[in-house]
Amino acid sequence: MSQVQVPPGFEASCRKAVCSEAGATSLDPAEELKAELIKQVTEACKEHVNQKTQEAVETLWKRGQKTIQSMQQQHAATTEQLRSQLAACTESHRSLERETVVLRANLEAMMKHLTILFGVPPHCDPTLSTSLWNFENKDAETTFSEEEHHDMEDPTYPLSCFGSDNGSQGPVAGSGGTGSETEPSPTAEAAAGFSNPPATFSLMLRLADNVPVGLQVKGEEGLLVEKILPGGAIEAWNKQCPGEVREIRPGDRIVMINGHEDSEAMRHECLTKLLLKMTVQRVAM
């Protein structure tokens, strides 16, 4: 048989194809190495990032724990300080209460000594006179109440609203411990031994806390006494001198208070003054 002849150019094409396959096979290890390196770098980066994140979380956690502990310590210290201050206030309050008791006892003893020094008012029970020094919102102590100050604009409003913001003191002696200053007229002095009382007499009241004057009055020319109100200074004054000529009764007319004869001025004196010197006129019966 005769050999078949290879077409021209076919042999060159085959050689080129074989060389290209051999070159492709020789590049595969480099690609594999490159892919392996990329994988290792990626894993290393992931591990580094995870480690840094974990460290940051732990740092923040520790910082938060320290902040909470500091706040707890501050809260405990503040609570302890407040407790100590409260205990100190309680002890101070108890101490003030004890001092108040001692001061009250000393005040009562001083009032008793003053009663002994100035004597007992005439026509008066000694026990009643001693009890007058220990007033607490009763008997002859009187106070001006600023809250009721404006109610006195009515001429017929009772004098029971009169008061004073000063310290407590009962009616004191204006002369010789009698609790009054008598300025009787000659007619009154002449009639002292008879049944008819004097036409004019004076008395002195020192007003104190929470005790009203205890008079209901009316009128523009002098203050006409309509009624003696219970629990007031005038009622205690009348008890101090029962049946005495200086006892204030309904129908009497107050003609002067602290040198003022005008009705409004007398009301103003009762509202603003602690010491009231009253001149009372009595109609003969």
Short mmCIF file of C-alpha atoms in Angstrom, two decimals:
data_model
loop_
_atom_site.label_atom_id
_atom_site.label_comp_id
_atom_site.label_asym_id
_atom_site.label_seq_id
_atom_site.Cartn_x
_atom_site.Cartn_y
_atom_site.Cartn_z
CA MET A 1 0.00 0.00 0.00
CA SER A 2 1.12 3.50 -0.63
CA GLN A 3 1.51 5.92 2.35
CA VAL A 4 -1.08 8.68 2.75
CA GLN A 5 0.46 12.08 2.49
CA VAL A 6 -0.27 14.62 5.25
CA PRO A 7 -1.87 17.71 3.89
CA PRO A 8 0.39 20.71 3.90
CA GLY A 9 0.11 22.89 7.06
CA PHE A 10 -1.76 20.29 9.13
CA GLU A 11 1.40 19.12 10.90
CA ALA A 12 2.18 22.68 12.07
CA SER A 13 -1.29 23.08 13.49
CA CYS A 14 -0.99 19.90 15.49
CA ARG A 15 2.33 20.92 16.95
CA LYS A 16 0.93 24.29 18.06
CA ALA A 17 -1.98 22.60 19.79
CA VAL A 18 0.28 20.17 21.61
CA CYS A 19 2.58 22.95 22.83
CA SER A 20 -0.39 24.98 24.18
CA GLU A 21 -1.71 22.02 26.17
CA ALA A 22 1.71 21.41 27.65
CA GLY A 23 1.97 25.11 28.71
CA ALA A 24 -1.46 25.06 30.39
CA THR A 25 -0.54 21.98 32.36
CA SER A 26 2.66 23.61 33.60
CA LEU A 27 0.74 26.73 35.11
CA ASP A 28 -1.68 24.81 37.40
CA PRO A 29 0.68 24.60 40.53
CA ALA A 30 1.15 28.40 40.63
CA GLU A 31 -2.57 29.03 40.59
CA GLU A 32 -3.07 26.52 43.33
CA LEU A 33 -0.35 28.20 45.46
CA LYS A 34 -1.88 31.60 44.90
CA ALA A 35 -5.32 30.39 45.95
CA GLU A 36 -3.83 28.76 49.05
CA LEU A 37 -2.07 31.99 50.03
CA ILE A 38 -5.28 34.02 49.64
CA LYS A 39 -7.14 31.55 51.82
CA GLN A 40 -4.49 31.68 54.56
CA VAL A 41 -4.40 35.49 54.53
CA THR A 42 -8.21 35.66 54.77
CA GLU A 43 -8.29 33.29 57.71
CA ALA A 44 -5.50 35.24 59.46
CA CYS A 45 -7.39 38.50 58.98
CA LYS A 46 -10.58 36.99 60.35
CA GLU A 47 -8.76 35.66 63.40
CA HIS A 48 -7.07 39.04 64.01
CA VAL A 49 -10.35 40.91 63.72
CA ASN A 50 -12.09 38.48 66.09
CA GLN A 51 -9.27 38.80 68.61
CA LYS A 52 -9.33 42.62 68.52
CA THR A 53 -13.12 42.65 68.86
CA GLN A 54 -12.97 40.31 71.85
CA GLU A 55 -10.32 42.47 73.50
CA ALA A 56 -12.40 45.64 72.95
CA VAL A 57 -15.48 43.97 74.42
CA GLU A 58 -13.54 42.82 77.47
CA THR A 59 -12.09 46.32 77.96
CA LEU A 60 -15.51 47.93 77.78
CA TRP A 61 -16.95 45.34 80.16
CA LYS A 62 -14.22 45.97 82.73
CA ARG A 63 -14.69 49.72 82.42
CA GLY A 64 -18.45 49.35 82.93
CA GLN A 65 -17.91 47.17 85.99
CA LYS A 66 -15.59 49.79 87.51
CA THR A 67 -18.11 52.58 86.82
CA ILE A 68 -20.93 50.61 88.44
CA GLN A 69 -18.80 49.82 91.48
CA SER A 70 -17.85 53.50 91.82
CA MET A 71 -21.51 54.55 91.62
CA GLN A 72 -22.46 51.95 94.21
CA GLN A 73 -19.74 53.21 96.56
CA GLN A 74 -20.85 56.81 96.11
CA HIS A 75 -24.48 55.83 96.75
CA ALA A 76 -23.51 53.96 99.89
CA ALA A 77 -21.44 56.91 101.13
CA THR A 78 -24.30 59.36 100.44
CA THR A 79 -26.80 57.11 102.18
CA GLU A 80 -24.56 56.81 105.22
CA GLN A 81 -24.07 60.58 105.33
CA LEU A 82 -27.82 61.18 105.15
CA ARG A 83 -28.40 58.64 107.90
CA SER A 84 -25.85 60.36 110.13
CA GLN A 85 -27.43 63.76 109.45
CA LEU A 86 -30.88 62.38 110.22
CA ALA A 87 -29.62 60.90 113.48
CA ALA A 88 -28.02 64.25 114.37
CA CYS A 89 -31.28 66.09 113.63
CA THR A 90 -33.22 63.63 115.77
CA GLU A 91 -30.80 64.07 118.66
CA SER A 92 -30.94 67.87 118.26
CA HIS A 93 -34.74 67.74 118.33
CA ARG A 94 -34.71 65.70 121.52
CA SER A 95 -32.21 68.09 123.06
CA LEU A 96 -34.41 71.07 122.17
CA GLU A 97 -37.41 69.33 123.70
CA ARG A 98 -35.48 68.80 126.94
CA GLU A 99 -34.34 72.43 126.94
CA THR A 100 -37.93 73.54 126.34
CA VAL A 101 -39.11 71.59 129.36
CA VAL A 102 -36.36 73.14 131.50
CA LEU A 103 -37.15 76.64 130.25
CA ARG A 104 -40.84 76.21 130.96
CA ALA A 105 -40.08 75.04 134.47
CA ASN A 106 -37.77 78.02 135.03
CA LEU A 107 -40.37 80.39 133.61
CA GLU A 108 -43.06 79.04 135.93
CA ALA A 109 -40.71 79.39 138.90
CA MET A 110 -39.89 82.96 137.87
CA MET A 111 -43.60 83.81 137.56
CA LYS A 112 -44.22 82.45 141.04
CA HIS A 113 -41.38 84.57 142.41
CA LEU A 114 -42.79 87.65 140.69
CA THR A 115 -46.18 86.93 142.22
CA ILE A 116 -44.56 86.74 145.64
CA LEU A 117 -42.60 89.98 145.04
CA PHE A 118 -45.50 92.08 143.73
CA GLY A 119 -48.11 90.55 145.98
CA VAL A 120 -51.64 89.33 145.33
CA PRO A 121 -54.25 91.77 143.95
CA PRO A 122 -56.89 92.83 146.51
CA HIS A 123 -60.29 91.11 146.60
CA CYS A 124 -58.74 88.19 144.74
CA ASP A 125 -58.24 84.53 145.57
CA PRO A 126 -54.44 83.92 145.89
CA THR A 127 -54.70 80.61 144.06
CA LEU A 128 -56.45 82.35 141.20
CA SER A 129 -53.75 85.03 141.07
CA THR A 130 -51.00 82.39 140.94
CA SER A 131 -52.77 80.47 138.20
CA LEU A 132 -52.93 83.60 136.08
CA TRP A 133 -49.16 83.41 135.58
CA ASN A 134 -49.45 79.97 133.94
CA PHE A 135 -51.79 80.87 131.11
CA GLU A 136 -51.61 78.80 127.97
CA ASN A 137 -54.14 80.13 125.48
CA LYS A 138 -56.77 80.92 128.15
CA ASP A 139 -57.86 83.38 130.86
CA ALA A 140 -56.42 86.90 130.71
CA GLU A 141 -53.72 86.52 128.07
CA THR A 142 -54.56 88.19 124.77
CA THR A 143 -52.96 88.23 121.33
CA PHE A 144 -53.46 90.31 118.25
CA SER A 145 -54.18 88.09 115.22
CA GLU A 146 -52.90 89.69 112.03
CA GLU A 147 -55.11 87.36 109.98
CA GLU A 148 -58.19 88.94 111.55
CA HIS A 149 -56.82 92.48 111.47
CA HIS A 150 -59.00 93.63 108.60
CA ASP A 151 -62.22 92.42 110.23
CA MET A 152 -62.14 95.38 112.62
CA GLU A 153 -63.36 97.78 109.94
CA ASP A 154 -66.92 97.00 111.07
CA PRO A 155 -67.71 99.24 114.11
CA THR A 156 -69.95 96.55 115.64
CA TYR A 157 -67.40 93.74 115.22
CA PRO A 158 -66.51 92.09 118.56
CA LEU A 159 -63.19 92.95 120.14
CA SER A 160 -62.56 89.22 120.48
CA CYS A 161 -60.37 89.34 117.38
CA PHE A 162 -57.83 91.64 119.03
CA GLY A 163 -54.43 90.07 119.71
CA SER A 164 -50.69 90.49 119.73
CA ASP A 165 -47.71 88.67 118.27
CA ASN A 166 -45.53 89.22 121.35
CA GLY A 167 -44.59 86.78 124.07
CA SER A 168 -47.05 85.47 126.63
CA GLN A 169 -47.67 87.57 129.68
CA GLY A 170 -50.84 87.84 131.69
CA PRO A 171 -52.27 91.09 133.01
CA VAL A 172 -49.55 92.63 135.14
CA ALA A 173 -49.68 95.19 137.87
CA GLY A 174 -49.95 98.75 136.74
CA SER A 175 -49.63 99.87 140.37
CA GLY A 176 -48.66 97.76 143.32
CA GLY A 177 -49.42 94.46 141.64
CA THR A 178 -53.16 95.10 141.42
CA GLY A 179 -53.18 94.73 137.64
CA SER A 180 -54.75 98.16 137.13
CA GLU A 181 -54.13 101.84 137.41
CA THR A 182 -57.08 103.49 139.08
CA GLU A 183 -57.78 107.09 138.28
CA PRO A 184 -61.20 107.63 139.87
CA SER A 185 -62.90 110.97 139.75
CA PRO A 186 -63.61 112.82 143.01
CA THR A 187 -67.23 111.74 142.78
CA ALA A 188 -66.15 108.13 142.41
CA GLU A 189 -63.82 108.38 145.43
CA ALA A 190 -66.60 109.88 147.50
CA ALA A 191 -69.01 107.12 146.50
CA ALA A 192 -66.57 104.24 147.04
CA GLY A 193 -68.19 103.23 150.30
CA PHE A 194 -71.74 103.21 148.93
CA SER A 195 -73.60 100.76 146.74
CA ASN A 196 -73.22 102.84 143.58
CA PRO A 197 -69.98 102.12 141.70
CA PRO A 198 -67.68 104.92 140.51
CA ALA A 199 -68.58 106.63 137.25
CA THR A 200 -65.12 106.23 135.71
CA PHE A 201 -62.26 103.80 136.32
CA SER A 202 -59.12 102.65 134.56
CA LEU A 203 -57.38 99.34 134.11
CA MET A 204 -54.23 98.06 132.44
CA LEU A 205 -54.11 94.91 130.28
CA ARG A 206 -50.98 93.38 128.82
CA LEU A 207 -51.94 91.25 125.82
CA ALA A 208 -50.41 87.85 125.08
CA ASP A 209 -50.68 84.94 122.67
CA ASN A 210 -53.90 83.33 121.43
CA VAL A 211 -56.25 84.87 123.99
CA PRO A 212 -58.86 87.36 122.74
CA VAL A 213 -59.87 90.52 124.58
CA GLY A 214 -63.36 89.08 124.76
CA LEU A 215 -65.55 92.16 124.25
CA GLN A 216 -68.36 92.73 121.81
CA VAL A 217 -68.74 96.48 121.32
CA LYS A 218 -70.51 98.99 119.11
CA GLY A 219 -70.84 102.72 118.68
CA GLU A 220 -68.89 105.62 117.25
CA GLU A 221 -68.70 107.85 120.35
CA GLY A 222 -66.86 105.49 122.62
CA LEU A 223 -67.10 101.71 122.53
CA LEU A 224 -70.29 100.49 124.22
CA VAL A 225 -69.85 97.05 125.74
CA GLU A 226 -72.67 94.80 124.59
CA LYS A 227 -71.40 91.44 125.78
CA ILE A 228 -68.53 89.79 127.65
CA LEU A 229 -67.35 86.93 125.48
CA PRO A 230 -66.17 83.71 127.18
CA GLY A 231 -62.52 82.74 127.18
CA GLY A 232 -61.23 86.30 126.84
CA ALA A 233 -58.97 88.55 128.86
CA ILE A 234 -61.87 90.65 130.18
CA GLU A 235 -63.61 87.56 131.54
CA ALA A 236 -60.39 86.58 133.34
CA TRP A 237 -60.04 90.14 134.63
CA ASN A 238 -63.55 89.98 136.07
CA LYS A 239 -62.75 86.63 137.71
CA GLN A 240 -59.61 88.11 139.19
CA CYS A 241 -61.61 90.87 140.87
CA PRO A 242 -65.15 89.50 141.31
CA GLY A 243 -67.61 92.15 142.46
CA GLU A 244 -64.86 94.78 142.49
CA VAL A 245 -65.59 98.26 141.21
CA ARG A 246 -63.22 97.86 138.26
CA GLU A 247 -65.10 94.86 136.88
CA ILE A 248 -66.23 95.45 133.28
CA ARG A 249 -69.90 94.75 132.65
CA PRO A 250 -72.31 94.99 129.71
CA GLY A 251 -73.51 98.56 129.41
CA ASP A 252 -70.13 100.09 130.26
CA ARG A 253 -68.59 102.46 127.74
CA ILE A 254 -64.89 102.47 126.94
CA VAL A 255 -64.09 106.15 126.48
CA MET A 256 -60.30 106.04 126.13
CA ILE A 257 -57.58 103.56 125.20
CA ASN A 258 -53.94 104.65 125.50
CA GLY A 259 -54.96 108.32 125.43
CA HIS A 260 -57.16 108.02 122.31
CA GLU A 261 -60.86 108.84 122.51
CA ASP A 262 -61.86 108.27 118.88
CA SER A 263 -63.51 104.88 118.27
CA GLU A 264 -61.39 104.02 115.25
CA ALA A 265 -58.24 105.15 117.04
CA MET A 266 -59.11 102.95 120.03
CA ARG A 267 -59.66 99.97 117.72
CA HIS A 268 -56.33 100.71 116.05
CA GLU A 269 -54.59 100.81 119.45
CA CYS A 270 -56.07 97.42 120.30
CA LEU A 271 -54.77 96.06 117.01
CA THR A 272 -51.26 97.49 117.22
CA LYS A 273 -50.32 97.86 120.90
CA LEU A 274 -49.35 95.25 123.40
CA LEU A 275 -50.22 97.27 126.51
CA LEU A 276 -53.78 98.62 126.73
CA LYS A 277 -54.67 101.29 129.27
CA MET A 278 -58.47 101.52 129.23
CA THR A 279 -60.67 104.18 130.76
CA VAL A 280 -64.18 102.86 131.29
CA GLN A 281 -67.30 104.89 132.06
CA ARG A 282 -70.14 103.24 133.93
CA VAL A 283 -73.71 104.48 134.07
CA ALA A 284 -74.93 104.69 137.67
CA MET A 285 -77.52 102.06 138.51
#
